[in-house]
Amino acid sequence: MLQNNPLLAQLKQQIRETTPRAEGVIKATDKGFGFLETDDGQSYFVPPPAMKQVLHGDRVQAVIHENGDKTSVEPDTLLEAGLSRFIARVQKREGRLAVVPDHPSINNVLKARIKNSLDEASIGDADWVVARLVRHPLKPEDRAFFTQIDELVAKADDPAVPWRVTLARHALEQECPEAGSDWPLRDEGLEREDLTAEPFFTIDGEKTRDMDDALRIEPRDEGGWRLTVAIADPTAYVEEGHAADLEARTRAFTVYLPGQNVTMLPEQLADDLCSLREGEERPVLACTLNVEADGSLGDYRFFAARVRSQAKLVYDRISDWLEGQGEWTPAEEIASQLQALRELTEARSAWRTEYALVFKDRPDYVFDLDPAGNVLDVRIEQRRIANRMIEESMIAANACCAHFLAEHIGHGIFNVHRAFDPDKAQAAHEFLTAQQIEVELEALSELPRYKELKRALESRDDAWLDARLRRFQGFTSMSARPGPHFGLGLNAYATWTSPIRKYGDMVNHRLIKRVLKGEQAPAEATQALTEQLTERRKLNRMAERDVKDWLYVRYLTPAAKEQQAFEAEIFGITRGGMRVRLTANGATAFVPAPMIHSDRDKVVIDDKEGRIQVEGEERYKLGDTIRVALVEAREETRSLVARPAE
């Protein structure tokens, strides 16, 4: 009954108010102790006994203890648990059930129970599960950690573990949507122009099944080109509010992982009825746009149509042919179009370089897998001329879409990108000033002036400068209202060219059709929808990264055993070391400070400036290319460890 004594409670409160305290996030180490990191950058030591009451990532209040010149803290109040829903591996020992969170900084063994709806016999030792933290020792009336197993993700010996565990971690769907009923073509009250006799063609990867764009190009008598972009039309089959539409809205995107795609729409639609297959008649939403000889965009027209692709072309074959390599040759009518499309691409690229912005080409890394999911090879795919031809065509078509929606409706689903995070613009300006780059703060948020700055920076060809600026960059988000896309250097950008795999593009299709039919447009997309689209895109990219990290560890384990050396680019520097990307295969590895020099005191790491000194001399900086030797491949954390090879 003493627990409910008001005098005792009052005394405890007085003690709390007069005791020095700190608030922050727990950072665990593999040594048993940890640190409390506060929001203002201070760090307090947490001794091993106190660490048994908390987990890495917990946000807590703690009592500060002074013992001579040593300061430590003892957490006593949980503000926010670092774990809630999490992925774990089951541990069964002598009839006792526990889980170990699948987290690089948490190796605690947590007692567990199984959700009533699950069969305990079906869950074995080392199986992968979704668990939930239900008790925490810092919560009132809780004396220890306790968890509940809510879902079996994969058996320990399942070859699909990297995919299943990753999708479950990010709460993404494991399978494609149910196909549902038959899919008749809907009567939307649209007149579809018959373009089935026109020589449209698709360009995709060799294994692509969900082909959503076909092209037709003609030179214009007055100079320049007339390009028609025909886009697959899933909204011709899927009515707004239909179960398949609601499911697509939830998923937001098709998830593309090495060796596995989880489609946004039922496969019957994505890979068959909507896919612009060679020789098959398909409904499309199309845009014919004029491109002037200098690469600028002229008039455009959106319309509904029917097309029949006359050629399924592959990126590498086209690039080889255009570059005079290989034996493959396209049909004459297609060949002349490919030549024209190449000319258009060069003109558009030159125009965007001068008046907008062009991304630097980076290679893609493609995994070759066997049926069991083992990595046979990681291939480098460069951005060749055929890739650029499709890229420039889609950018032009999407720029037209943004203009069309802004002018006729005033809203849609737009991709908005700020060059710098608003919270970091001031710091970015101070950094540029320190580099003797004179620019006004306002120029960082004004597109025309930012484009001038970006061109000036690119002319320096300074890898360290580019890498440092990335710390301040903003992210692309979805918006219902038009806004600038600083990455592309365009006033507005709205995609409609991938409706099979992007729900936002389906929304834009429906809006364009409303205008074509002269109907009143619906209310603009809610903030909840645009935020969901942004968040799902982020989750998809994280899932792709996580699966690749897992596969890289498996693939490079033999190389780590042999301490094989690789060329690598430094892309991150932290207080603990540096992160590098292997140029041969795209894998990332961490080089800990003790690997840089045997005497840690001789290594000075400036993580803010992105520079590392060894024995008083600068040895490494962001953007440098160095040689590293892999020394460890840790599958439990999906991480690679390396050391400098020099």
XYZ file of C-alpha atoms in Angstrom, residues 49 111-112 135 161 187 224 228 263 337 363 377 428 454 645:
15
model
C 24.167 -2.883 -14.968
C 11.534 -13.732 -23.249
C 8.545 -14.344 -25.511
C 6.788 -5.133 -21.441
C 14.786 -15.636 -46.198
C -16.687 2.039 -71.346
C 12.711 18.864 -85.098
C 4.159 10.113 -79.671
C 3.479 -5.930 -58.267
C 12.831 5.790 -85.976
C 26.045 2.514 -63.525
C 27.434 -12.716 -60.547
C 24.679 24.710 -46.642
C 24.755 23.846 -59.821
C 44.865 -2.138 -48.946
